[in-house]
Amino acid sequence: MATVRDLYEILGVSRDASAGEIRAAYRKLARELHPDVNADPADQERFKEVTGAYEILSDPAKRRRYDEFGAAGPQGAPFGDIQDLFDMFFGGGFGGRSRGPRSRTRRGEDLRVAVRLPFAGSVFGERREIEVEHLATCGRCGGNGAEPGTSPIACRTCGGAGEVQSVRRSIFGTVMTSAPCVACGGTGEEIPDRCETCFGEGRVRSTGTVAFDVPAGVVDGMDLRVAGRGNAGIAGGPAGDLIVGVEVEPSEAFERTGQDLHGVLDVSITQAALGASVEVETLDGPERIRIEPGTESGTVLRLRGKGVPHLQRRGRGDLYVTLHIVAPRDLSKEERSLLERLAELRGDPGGENGAAPRGLRKPEYRS
Ligand SMILES: [Zn+2]
Ligand SMILES: [Zn+2]
């Protein structure tokens, strides 16, 4: 950082100069050094110094603080003030820190769509193709917004600088301010012959097919990002992304918790009593399971690896089948007499022949 000279020295006044003397000294110097009348970079630098010195010495509080602490005082305040003031006048656009025109190039916007997946599709993944309406680069002008054979030119209002400078009078003398050019939106470019298709936008509405893979194990409510399939960029900028919100249709057969699936299998009283080998429908097709003789309602069987694949790693969750023993409600005459015979054989109390009251026991809870 350049050494900061003594502020009184910069203005050429003595340390006990009056407010009037300081103002007069500043006005004289500002007239000589103002960038509007003086293009020499050294003088522009000096103008900056003079203005900053005046800003501090003309303010009694700042002058007192400067007298007390000097330029490198608390928070290095005076030097910061010089910069702030300079920025205020020139919008940071002077003294070799020019911003230049703002580029027209912009990234395209992201787009959001929703897809609905069948339950099995969410488990195993799916390739999907969807129609998406988006803004595509205009084919007629190639995105630059100008009619074929013509091209954008430097803005005639700002000369391509992207900002317009104006000089106004203030208590400091004349000062120059700069503001973004309204004619070109600060881009420094103007399109004299606008493209007939996109009217200079460089993009047109279009419908296209986007294909993407839904990964196996995807969860309801998850967002998938398809890179580069959103709106086209502006003036050569990159395209935005397509965000696909996934909705999974609930399954009639399975409840999903994490990567595991849960289902209930109805078992008859005879299957539960005698045991059976039955086939159940899993997402991978029929699977044979064994019901042991004497199975109780609520028994849970685990089918390893028949659950949902992990999204980020190998392997799958399990399928848990809860056995639910169903009492028959549609007994034929013959079935009824068979069951009555069984009840008799087992000595089960039933109907009218109430025996001694039965004892209860505490419920058993399964995890
Ligand atoms: Zn066009
Ligand atoms: Zn302009």
mmCIF file of C-alpha atoms and ligand atoms in Angstrom:
data_model
loop_
_atom_site.group_PDB
_atom_site.id
_atom_site.type_symbol
_atom_site.label_atom_id
_atom_site.label_comp_id
_atom_site.label_asym_id
_atom_site.label_seq_id
_atom_site.Cartn_x
_atom_site.Cartn_y
_atom_site.Cartn_z
ATOM 1 C CA MET A 1 0.000 0.000 0.000
ATOM 2 C CA ALA A 2 1.277 3.457 -0.810
ATOM 3 C CA THR A 3 2.420 5.574 2.062
ATOM 4 C CA VAL A 4 -0.258 7.999 3.046
ATOM 5 C CA ARG A 5 1.056 11.510 3.092
ATOM 6 C CA ASP A 6 0.098 14.024 5.651
ATOM 7 C CA LEU A 7 -3.376 15.356 4.786
ATOM 8 C CA TYR A 8 -2.482 18.974 5.523
ATOM 9 C CA GLU A 9 0.508 18.635 3.254
ATOM 10 C CA ILE A 10 -1.702 17.187 0.487
ATOM 11 C CA LEU A 11 -3.923 20.269 0.585
ATOM 12 C CA GLY A 12 -0.953 22.574 1.138
ATOM 13 C CA VAL A 13 -2.333 24.149 4.297
ATOM 14 C CA SER A 14 -0.951 24.505 7.817
ATOM 15 C CA ARG A 15 -2.107 22.289 10.684
ATOM 16 C CA ASP A 16 -4.040 25.164 12.234
ATOM 17 C CA ALA A 17 -5.759 26.186 8.979
ATOM 18 C CA SER A 18 -9.362 27.367 9.356
ATOM 19 C CA ALA A 19 -12.282 25.568 7.712
ATOM 20 C CA GLY A 20 -12.433 28.360 5.161
ATOM 21 C CA GLU A 21 -8.750 28.043 4.267
ATOM 22 C CA ILE A 22 -9.094 24.299 3.851
ATOM 23 C CA ARG A 23 -12.124 24.717 1.569
ATOM 24 C CA ALA A 24 -10.383 27.310 -0.558
ATOM 25 C CA ALA A 25 -7.250 25.155 -0.906
ATOM 26 C CA TYR A 26 -9.317 22.162 -1.915
ATOM 27 C CA ARG A 27 -11.338 24.034 -4.529
ATOM 28 C CA LYS A 28 -8.214 25.390 -6.132
ATOM 29 C CA LEU A 29 -6.584 21.939 -6.341
ATOM 30 C CA ALA A 30 -9.773 20.190 -7.466
ATOM 31 C CA ARG A 31 -10.123 22.600 -10.385
ATOM 32 C CA GLU A 32 -6.610 21.786 -11.558
ATOM 33 C CA LEU A 33 -6.705 18.056 -11.005
ATOM 34 C CA HIS A 34 -10.281 17.057 -11.795
ATOM 35 C CA PRO A 35 -10.291 14.001 -14.128
ATOM 36 C CA ASP A 36 -12.762 15.782 -16.315
ATOM 37 C CA VAL A 37 -10.173 18.378 -17.312
ATOM 38 C CA ASN A 38 -7.059 16.370 -16.647
ATOM 39 C CA ALA A 39 -6.425 12.920 -18.086
ATOM 40 C CA ASP A 40 -2.934 12.397 -16.655
ATOM 41 C CA PRO A 41 -3.085 9.274 -14.430
ATOM 42 C CA ALA A 42 -0.690 10.796 -11.910
ATOM 43 C CA ASP A 43 -2.977 13.786 -11.550
ATOM 44 C CA GLN A 44 -6.000 11.540 -11.213
ATOM 45 C CA GLU A 45 -4.277 9.784 -8.356
ATOM 46 C CA ARG A 46 -3.470 13.144 -6.832
ATOM 47 C CA PHE A 47 -7.083 14.304 -7.262
ATOM 48 C CA LYS A 48 -8.142 11.248 -5.326
ATOM 49 C CA GLU A 49 -5.735 12.122 -2.542
ATOM 50 C CA VAL A 50 -6.824 15.749 -2.429
ATOM 51 C CA THR A 51 -10.486 14.839 -2.346
ATOM 52 C CA GLY A 52 -9.922 12.328 0.404
ATOM 53 C CA ALA A 53 -7.872 14.782 2.443
ATOM 54 C CA TYR A 54 -10.599 17.395 2.096
ATOM 55 C CA GLU A 55 -13.301 14.909 3.055
ATOM 56 C CA ILE A 56 -11.529 14.315 6.369
ATOM 57 C CA LEU A 57 -10.252 17.776 7.174
ATOM 58 C CA SER A 58 -13.564 19.472 6.352
ATOM 59 C CA ASP A 59 -15.379 17.317 8.904
ATOM 60 C CA PRO A 60 -14.572 18.540 12.439
ATOM 61 C CA ALA A 61 -15.015 15.086 14.008
ATOM 62 C CA LYS A 62 -12.873 13.320 11.397
ATOM 63 C CA ARG A 63 -10.268 16.078 11.532
ATOM 64 C CA ARG A 64 -10.019 15.728 15.304
ATOM 65 C CA ARG A 65 -9.620 11.962 15.001
ATOM 66 C CA TYR A 66 -6.982 12.399 12.300
ATOM 67 C CA ASP A 67 -5.086 14.920 14.437
ATOM 68 C CA GLU A 68 -5.160 12.437 17.274
ATOM 69 C CA PHE A 69 -4.355 9.153 15.540
ATOM 70 C CA GLY A 70 -2.968 10.026 12.148
ATOM 71 C CA ALA A 71 -3.738 8.233 8.915
ATOM 72 C CA ALA A 72 -3.220 4.776 10.406
ATOM 73 C CA GLY A 73 -5.554 5.580 13.285
ATOM 74 C CA PRO A 74 -8.166 3.250 14.709
ATOM 75 C CA GLN A 75 -9.508 1.046 11.886
ATOM 76 C CA GLY A 76 -7.124 2.908 9.590
ATOM 77 C CA ALA A 77 -10.109 5.139 9.190
ATOM 78 C CA PRO A 78 -8.934 8.120 7.157
ATOM 79 C CA PHE A 79 -7.491 6.059 4.351
ATOM 80 C CA GLY A 80 -10.685 4.012 4.162
ATOM 81 C CA ASP A 81 -12.639 7.234 3.956
ATOM 82 C CA ILE A 82 -10.601 8.371 0.998
ATOM 83 C CA GLN A 83 -11.400 5.167 -0.821
ATOM 84 C CA ASP A 84 -15.077 5.289 0.125
ATOM 85 C CA LEU A 85 -15.402 8.810 -1.061
ATOM 86 C CA PHE A 86 -13.661 8.041 -4.283
ATOM 87 C CA ASP A 87 -15.960 5.103 -4.838
ATOM 88 C CA MET A 88 -18.950 7.301 -4.184
ATOM 89 C CA PHE A 89 -17.904 9.734 -6.873
ATOM 90 C CA PHE A 90 -16.807 7.271 -9.481
ATOM 91 C CA GLY A 91 -18.706 4.122 -8.630
ATOM 92 C CA GLY A 92 -15.389 2.314 -8.440
ATOM 93 C CA GLY A 93 -15.078 2.833 -12.174
ATOM 94 C CA PHE A 94 -12.017 5.013 -12.153
ATOM 95 C CA GLY A 95 -8.329 4.874 -11.359
ATOM 96 C CA GLY A 96 -7.604 1.617 -13.158
ATOM 97 C CA ARG A 97 -10.418 -0.274 -11.459
ATOM 98 C CA SER A 98 -12.899 0.033 -14.288
ATOM 99 C CA ARG A 99 -15.568 -2.667 -14.380
ATOM 100 C CA GLY A 100 -16.089 -2.478 -18.108
ATOM 101 C CA PRO A 101 -19.303 -3.682 -19.706
ATOM 102 C CA ARG A 102 -21.263 -6.349 -17.915
ATOM 103 C CA SER A 103 -21.249 -9.555 -19.922
ATOM 104 C CA ARG A 104 -24.549 -10.636 -21.481
ATOM 105 C CA THR A 105 -23.547 -14.240 -20.917
ATOM 106 C CA ARG A 106 -25.744 -15.925 -18.357
ATOM 107 C CA ARG A 107 -26.422 -19.498 -17.291
ATOM 108 C CA GLY A 108 -29.854 -20.793 -18.269
ATOM 109 C CA GLU A 109 -32.485 -21.253 -15.566
ATOM 110 C CA ASP A 110 -33.091 -24.617 -13.894
ATOM 111 C CA LEU A 111 -36.449 -26.178 -14.678
ATOM 112 C CA ARG A 112 -38.524 -28.400 -12.408
ATOM 113 C CA VAL A 113 -40.778 -31.251 -13.443
ATOM 114 C CA ALA A 114 -42.394 -34.136 -11.568
ATOM 115 C CA VAL A 115 -42.497 -37.793 -12.558
ATOM 116 C CA ARG A 116 -44.698 -40.465 -11.038
ATOM 117 C CA LEU A 117 -43.133 -43.903 -10.701
ATOM 118 C CA PRO A 118 -44.820 -47.235 -10.082
ATOM 119 C CA PHE A 119 -43.610 -48.792 -6.834
ATOM 120 C CA ALA A 120 -41.571 -51.471 -8.618
ATOM 121 C CA GLY A 121 -39.931 -48.777 -10.756
ATOM 122 C CA SER A 122 -38.694 -47.019 -7.638
ATOM 123 C CA VAL A 123 -37.224 -50.281 -6.346
ATOM 124 C CA PHE A 124 -35.432 -51.421 -9.486
ATOM 125 C CA GLY A 125 -34.908 -48.102 -11.242
ATOM 126 C CA GLU A 126 -36.256 -47.113 -14.634
ATOM 127 C CA ARG A 127 -35.272 -45.330 -17.788
ATOM 128 C CA ARG A 128 -37.702 -42.479 -18.386
ATOM 129 C CA GLU A 129 -38.329 -40.202 -21.311
ATOM 130 C CA ILE A 130 -40.355 -37.080 -20.717
ATOM 131 C CA GLU A 131 -41.441 -34.146 -22.821
ATOM 132 C CA VAL A 132 -40.132 -30.883 -21.401
ATOM 133 C CA GLU A 133 -41.003 -27.390 -22.538
ATOM 134 C CA HIS A 134 -37.959 -25.181 -22.208
ATOM 135 C CA LEU A 135 -36.157 -22.220 -23.725
ATOM 136 C CA ALA A 136 -33.767 -23.423 -26.421
ATOM 137 C CA THR A 137 -31.065 -21.487 -28.232
ATOM 138 C CA CYS A 138 -32.681 -19.758 -31.216
ATOM 139 C CA GLY A 139 -31.836 -21.647 -34.400
ATOM 140 C CA ARG A 140 -32.173 -18.570 -36.629
ATOM 141 C CA CYS A 141 -29.597 -16.356 -34.899
ATOM 142 C CA GLY A 142 -27.593 -18.978 -33.030
ATOM 143 C CA GLY A 143 -28.456 -17.230 -29.784
ATOM 144 C CA ASN A 144 -26.888 -13.825 -30.389
ATOM 145 C CA GLY A 145 -30.266 -12.203 -31.073
ATOM 146 C CA ALA A 146 -29.212 -10.591 -34.372
ATOM 147 C CA GLU A 147 -30.736 -11.298 -37.777
ATOM 148 C CA PRO A 148 -28.578 -13.646 -39.857
ATOM 149 C CA GLY A 149 -25.950 -11.620 -41.701
ATOM 150 C CA THR A 150 -25.935 -8.908 -39.049
ATOM 151 C CA SER A 151 -24.294 -8.891 -35.649
ATOM 152 C CA PRO A 152 -24.541 -7.002 -32.380
ATOM 153 C CA ILE A 153 -22.639 -3.710 -32.383
ATOM 154 C CA ALA A 154 -21.192 -1.568 -29.630
ATOM 155 C CA CYS A 155 -23.967 0.330 -27.843
ATOM 156 C CA ARG A 156 -24.382 3.750 -29.441
ATOM 157 C CA THR A 157 -25.392 5.351 -26.143
ATOM 158 C CA CYS A 158 -22.394 4.318 -24.063
ATOM 159 C CA GLY A 159 -19.954 3.476 -26.844
ATOM 160 C CA GLY A 160 -19.670 -0.098 -25.574
ATOM 161 C CA ALA A 161 -18.489 0.844 -22.088
ATOM 162 C CA GLY A 162 -21.694 -0.361 -20.466
ATOM 163 C CA GLU A 163 -21.888 2.732 -18.322
ATOM 164 C CA VAL A 164 -22.613 6.370 -18.842
ATOM 165 C CA GLN A 165 -20.654 9.091 -17.114
ATOM 166 C CA SER A 166 -22.030 12.447 -16.280
ATOM 167 C CA VAL A 167 -20.500 15.535 -14.780
ATOM 168 C CA ARG A 168 -22.328 17.538 -12.194
ATOM 169 C CA ARG A 169 -21.493 20.389 -9.932
ATOM 170 C CA SER A 170 -21.234 19.916 -6.191
ATOM 171 C CA ILE A 171 -19.688 21.686 -3.248
ATOM 172 C CA PHE A 172 -16.412 20.058 -4.210
ATOM 173 C CA GLY A 173 -16.542 21.611 -7.657
ATOM 174 C CA THR A 174 -17.524 19.469 -10.595
ATOM 175 C CA VAL A 175 -17.658 15.743 -10.037
ATOM 176 C CA MET A 176 -18.112 12.899 -12.402
ATOM 177 C CA THR A 177 -20.540 10.096 -11.735
ATOM 178 C CA SER A 178 -21.088 6.913 -13.682
ATOM 179 C CA ALA A 179 -24.152 4.710 -13.922
ATOM 180 C CA PRO A 180 -24.961 1.553 -15.894
ATOM 181 C CA CYS A 181 -26.136 2.374 -19.405
ATOM 182 C CA VAL A 182 -29.915 2.127 -19.627
ATOM 183 C CA ALA A 183 -29.937 1.629 -23.404
ATOM 184 C CA CYS A 184 -27.987 -1.636 -23.320
ATOM 185 C CA GLY A 185 -28.593 -2.727 -19.737
ATOM 186 C CA GLY A 186 -24.893 -2.320 -19.035
ATOM 187 C CA THR A 187 -23.826 -4.920 -21.592
ATOM 188 C CA GLY A 188 -22.229 -2.420 -23.973
ATOM 189 C CA GLU A 189 -23.941 -4.164 -26.888
ATOM 190 C CA GLU A 190 -26.799 -3.184 -29.093
ATOM 191 C CA ILE A 191 -28.625 -5.288 -31.658
ATOM 192 C CA PRO A 192 -29.661 -3.053 -34.557
ATOM 193 C CA ASP A 193 -31.431 -5.845 -36.487
ATOM 194 C CA ARG A 194 -33.235 -8.068 -34.067
ATOM 195 C CA CYS A 195 -33.718 -11.712 -35.005
ATOM 196 C CA GLU A 196 -37.219 -12.224 -36.399
ATOM 197 C CA THR A 197 -37.694 -15.492 -34.555
ATOM 198 C CA CYS A 198 -36.608 -14.627 -31.023
ATOM 199 C CA PHE A 199 -36.880 -10.802 -31.199
ATOM 200 C CA GLY A 200 -33.336 -10.453 -29.909
ATOM 201 C CA GLU A 201 -33.844 -12.765 -26.912
ATOM 202 C CA GLY A 202 -31.543 -15.415 -28.392
ATOM 203 C CA ARG A 203 -33.856 -18.130 -27.039
ATOM 204 C CA VAL A 204 -37.163 -19.591 -28.143
ATOM 205 C CA ARG A 205 -39.781 -21.775 -26.496
ATOM 206 C CA SER A 206 -39.383 -25.369 -27.524
ATOM 207 C CA THR A 207 -40.474 -28.851 -26.509
ATOM 208 C CA GLY A 208 -37.923 -31.595 -26.332
ATOM 209 C CA THR A 209 -37.607 -35.150 -25.075
ATOM 210 C CA VAL A 210 -35.343 -35.692 -22.110
ATOM 211 C CA ALA A 211 -34.254 -39.234 -21.246
ATOM 212 C CA PHE A 212 -32.751 -40.086 -17.885
ATOM 213 C CA ASP A 213 -32.263 -43.008 -15.535
ATOM 214 C CA VAL A 214 -34.110 -43.192 -12.258
ATOM 215 C CA PRO A 215 -31.695 -45.017 -9.932
ATOM 216 C CA ALA A 216 -32.837 -48.186 -8.175
ATOM 217 C CA GLY A 217 -33.924 -47.515 -4.603
ATOM 218 C CA VAL A 218 -35.112 -43.955 -5.195
ATOM 219 C CA VAL A 219 -37.332 -42.536 -2.449
ATOM 220 C CA ASP A 220 -40.632 -40.706 -2.804
ATOM 221 C CA GLY A 221 -40.012 -36.935 -2.714
ATOM 222 C CA MET A 222 -36.420 -37.177 -3.937
ATOM 223 C CA ASP A 223 -35.071 -34.732 -6.558
ATOM 224 C CA LEU A 224 -32.996 -35.974 -9.485
ATOM 225 C CA ARG A 225 -30.821 -33.507 -11.370
ATOM 226 C CA VAL A 226 -30.405 -33.911 -15.117
ATOM 227 C CA ALA A 227 -27.454 -31.655 -15.911
ATOM 228 C CA GLY A 228 -27.747 -29.235 -18.799
ATOM 229 C CA ARG A 229 -31.372 -30.016 -19.691
ATOM 230 C CA GLY A 230 -32.958 -26.860 -18.286
ATOM 231 C CA ASN A 231 -33.235 -23.596 -20.206
ATOM 232 C CA ALA A 232 -30.476 -22.770 -22.694
ATOM 233 C CA GLY A 233 -27.906 -20.232 -21.526
ATOM 234 C CA ILE A 234 -27.900 -16.646 -22.779
ATOM 235 C CA ALA A 235 -25.205 -15.438 -25.180
ATOM 236 C CA GLY A 236 -23.209 -18.636 -24.976
ATOM 237 C CA GLY A 237 -23.746 -19.262 -21.257
ATOM 238 C CA PRO A 238 -24.181 -22.847 -20.033
ATOM 239 C CA ALA A 239 -27.652 -24.394 -19.907
ATOM 240 C CA GLY A 240 -29.485 -24.802 -16.612
ATOM 241 C CA ASP A 241 -30.396 -28.179 -15.162
ATOM 242 C CA LEU A 242 -33.623 -30.122 -15.193
ATOM 243 C CA ILE A 243 -34.721 -30.997 -11.670
ATOM 244 C CA VAL A 244 -36.979 -34.051 -11.618
ATOM 245 C CA GLY A 245 -39.094 -34.452 -8.491
ATOM 246 C CA VAL A 246 -39.884 -38.140 -7.951
ATOM 247 C CA GLU A 247 -43.298 -39.259 -6.749
ATOM 248 C CA VAL A 248 -43.606 -42.945 -5.967
ATOM 249 C CA GLU A 249 -47.006 -44.633 -6.216
ATOM 250 C CA PRO A 250 -47.782 -46.533 -3.042
ATOM 251 C CA SER A 251 -47.816 -50.323 -3.281
ATOM 252 C CA GLU A 252 -50.832 -52.459 -2.414
ATOM 253 C CA ALA A 253 -48.584 -55.249 -1.175
ATOM 254 C CA PHE A 254 -45.617 -53.631 0.524
ATOM 255 C CA GLU A 255 -44.813 -51.023 3.097
ATOM 256 C CA ARG A 256 -41.297 -49.626 2.752
ATOM 257 C CA THR A 257 -39.145 -48.645 5.730
ATOM 258 C CA GLY A 258 -35.653 -47.678 4.625
ATOM 259 C CA GLN A 259 -34.449 -50.462 2.374
ATOM 260 C CA ASP A 260 -36.732 -53.108 3.916
ATOM 261 C CA LEU A 261 -40.172 -54.138 2.756
ATOM 262 C CA HIS A 262 -42.984 -55.442 4.917
ATOM 263 C CA GLY A 263 -46.018 -57.480 3.864
ATOM 264 C CA VAL A 264 -48.705 -59.579 5.490
ATOM 265 C CA LEU A 265 -49.577 -63.114 4.381
ATOM 266 C CA ASP A 266 -52.921 -64.650 5.301
ATOM 267 C CA VAL A 267 -52.592 -68.264 6.502
ATOM 268 C CA SER A 268 -55.467 -70.683 7.096
ATOM 269 C CA ILE A 269 -55.943 -72.420 10.449
ATOM 270 C CA THR A 270 -55.115 -75.780 8.912
ATOM 271 C CA GLN A 271 -51.919 -74.443 7.280
ATOM 272 C CA ALA A 272 -50.947 -72.928 10.617
ATOM 273 C CA ALA A 273 -51.692 -76.156 12.466
ATOM 274 C CA LEU A 274 -50.330 -78.655 9.943
ATOM 275 C CA GLY A 275 -47.601 -76.590 8.298
ATOM 276 C CA ALA A 276 -47.398 -75.777 4.570
ATOM 277 C CA SER A 277 -45.108 -74.708 1.762
ATOM 278 C CA VAL A 278 -46.581 -71.740 -0.110
ATOM 279 C CA GLU A 279 -45.490 -69.352 -2.807
ATOM 280 C CA VAL A 280 -45.653 -65.626 -2.197
ATOM 281 C CA GLU A 281 -45.409 -62.809 -4.719
ATOM 282 C CA THR A 282 -42.267 -60.760 -4.178
ATOM 283 C CA LEU A 283 -40.997 -57.951 -6.414
ATOM 284 C CA ASP A 284 -38.540 -60.504 -7.825
ATOM 285 C CA GLY A 285 -41.294 -62.982 -8.684
ATOM 286 C CA PRO A 286 -42.789 -65.936 -6.762
ATOM 287 C CA GLU A 287 -40.823 -67.093 -3.751
ATOM 288 C CA ARG A 288 -41.520 -70.306 -1.846
ATOM 289 C CA ILE A 289 -41.762 -70.024 1.931
ATOM 290 C CA ARG A 290 -42.271 -72.688 4.568
ATOM 291 C CA ILE A 291 -44.911 -72.350 7.263
ATOM 292 C CA GLU A 292 -43.946 -74.558 10.173
ATOM 293 C CA PRO A 293 -46.603 -76.753 11.837
ATOM 294 C CA GLY A 294 -47.999 -74.933 14.866
ATOM 295 C CA THR A 295 -47.228 -71.433 13.540
ATOM 296 C CA GLU A 296 -48.775 -68.612 15.544
ATOM 297 C CA SER A 297 -50.397 -65.532 14.099
ATOM 298 C CA GLY A 298 -47.924 -62.638 14.014
ATOM 299 C CA THR A 299 -44.914 -64.819 13.185
ATOM 300 C CA VAL A 300 -42.501 -62.861 10.987
ATOM 301 C CA LEU A 301 -40.452 -64.530 8.254
ATOM 302 C CA ARG A 302 -37.467 -62.757 6.752
ATOM 303 C CA LEU A 303 -36.603 -63.088 3.080
ATOM 304 C CA ARG A 304 -33.061 -61.855 2.805
ATOM 305 C CA GLY A 305 -32.144 -59.598 -0.075
ATOM 306 C CA LYS A 306 -35.712 -59.272 -1.359
ATOM 307 C CA GLY A 307 -36.040 -55.666 -0.239
ATOM 308 C CA VAL A 308 -35.003 -52.398 -1.887
ATOM 309 C CA PRO A 309 -31.494 -51.836 -3.326
ATOM 310 C CA HIS A 310 -29.297 -49.308 -1.534
ATOM 311 C CA LEU A 311 -28.956 -46.092 -3.521
ATOM 312 C CA GLN A 312 -25.259 -45.476 -3.015
ATOM 313 C CA ARG A 313 -23.850 -48.925 -2.387
ATOM 314 C CA ARG A 314 -24.345 -52.539 -3.277
ATOM 315 C CA GLY A 315 -26.819 -54.843 -1.621
ATOM 316 C CA ARG A 316 -30.506 -54.825 -0.875
ATOM 317 C CA GLY A 317 -32.716 -54.729 2.171
ATOM 318 C CA ASP A 318 -34.927 -57.638 3.243
ATOM 319 C CA LEU A 319 -38.563 -58.538 2.853
ATOM 320 C CA TYR A 320 -40.383 -59.291 6.123
ATOM 321 C CA VAL A 321 -43.532 -61.378 5.838
ATOM 322 C CA THR A 322 -45.899 -61.330 8.814
ATOM 323 C CA LEU A 323 -48.158 -64.399 8.996
ATOM 324 C CA HIS A 324 -51.755 -63.637 9.822
ATOM 325 C CA ILE A 325 -53.905 -66.630 10.711
ATOM 326 C CA VAL A 326 -57.427 -66.170 9.449
ATOM 327 C CA ALA A 327 -60.387 -67.899 11.051
ATOM 328 C CA PRO A 328 -62.743 -69.221 8.336
ATOM 329 C CA ARG A 329 -66.111 -67.461 8.101
ATOM 330 C CA ASP A 330 -67.641 -69.356 5.206
ATOM 331 C CA LEU A 331 -67.831 -72.914 6.575
ATOM 332 C CA SER A 332 -69.850 -75.465 4.637
ATOM 333 C CA LYS A 333 -71.990 -77.916 6.544
ATOM 334 C CA GLU A 334 -69.354 -80.598 6.180
ATOM 335 C CA GLU A 335 -66.484 -78.349 7.254
ATOM 336 C CA ARG A 336 -68.457 -77.216 10.238
ATOM 337 C CA SER A 337 -69.120 -80.750 11.446
ATOM 338 C CA LEU A 338 -65.450 -81.639 10.932
ATOM 339 C CA LEU A 339 -64.388 -78.705 13.073
ATOM 340 C CA GLU A 340 -66.973 -79.550 15.692
ATOM 341 C CA ARG A 341 -65.594 -83.068 15.793
ATOM 342 C CA LEU A 342 -62.063 -81.635 16.207
ATOM 343 C CA ALA A 343 -63.230 -79.366 19.028
ATOM 344 C CA GLU A 344 -64.808 -82.323 20.744
ATOM 345 C CA LEU A 345 -61.602 -84.343 20.397
ATOM 346 C CA ARG A 346 -59.540 -81.494 21.829
ATOM 347 C CA GLY A 347 -61.991 -80.783 24.585
ATOM 348 C CA ASP A 348 -62.305 -77.134 23.513
ATOM 349 C CA PRO A 349 -65.147 -75.387 25.308
ATOM 350 C CA GLY A 350 -67.611 -73.938 22.835
ATOM 351 C CA GLY A 351 -71.251 -73.099 22.223
ATOM 352 C CA GLU A 352 -73.534 -73.695 25.181
ATOM 353 C CA ASN A 353 -71.473 -76.192 27.185
ATOM 354 C CA GLY A 354 -69.585 -73.538 29.133
ATOM 355 C CA ALA A 355 -66.995 -75.147 31.389
ATOM 356 C CA ALA A 356 -65.059 -73.542 34.233
ATOM 357 C CA PRO A 357 -63.794 -69.989 33.556
ATOM 358 C CA ARG A 358 -60.417 -69.848 31.780
ATOM 359 C CA GLY A 359 -57.436 -68.054 33.228
ATOM 360 C CA LEU A 360 -55.797 -65.142 31.323
ATOM 361 C CA ARG A 361 -52.103 -64.368 30.910
ATOM 362 C CA LYS A 362 -50.141 -61.251 30.148
ATOM 363 C CA PRO A 363 -49.698 -60.414 26.446
ATOM 364 C CA GLU A 364 -46.295 -61.138 24.928
ATOM 365 C CA TYR A 365 -44.865 -58.348 22.869
ATOM 366 C CA ARG A 366 -42.744 -59.044 19.887
ATOM 367 C CA SER A 367 -40.252 -56.629 18.497
HETATM 368 ZN ZN ZN B 1 -32.972 -15.549 -32.762
HETATM 369 ZN ZN ZN B 2 -24.968 1.145 -23.579
#
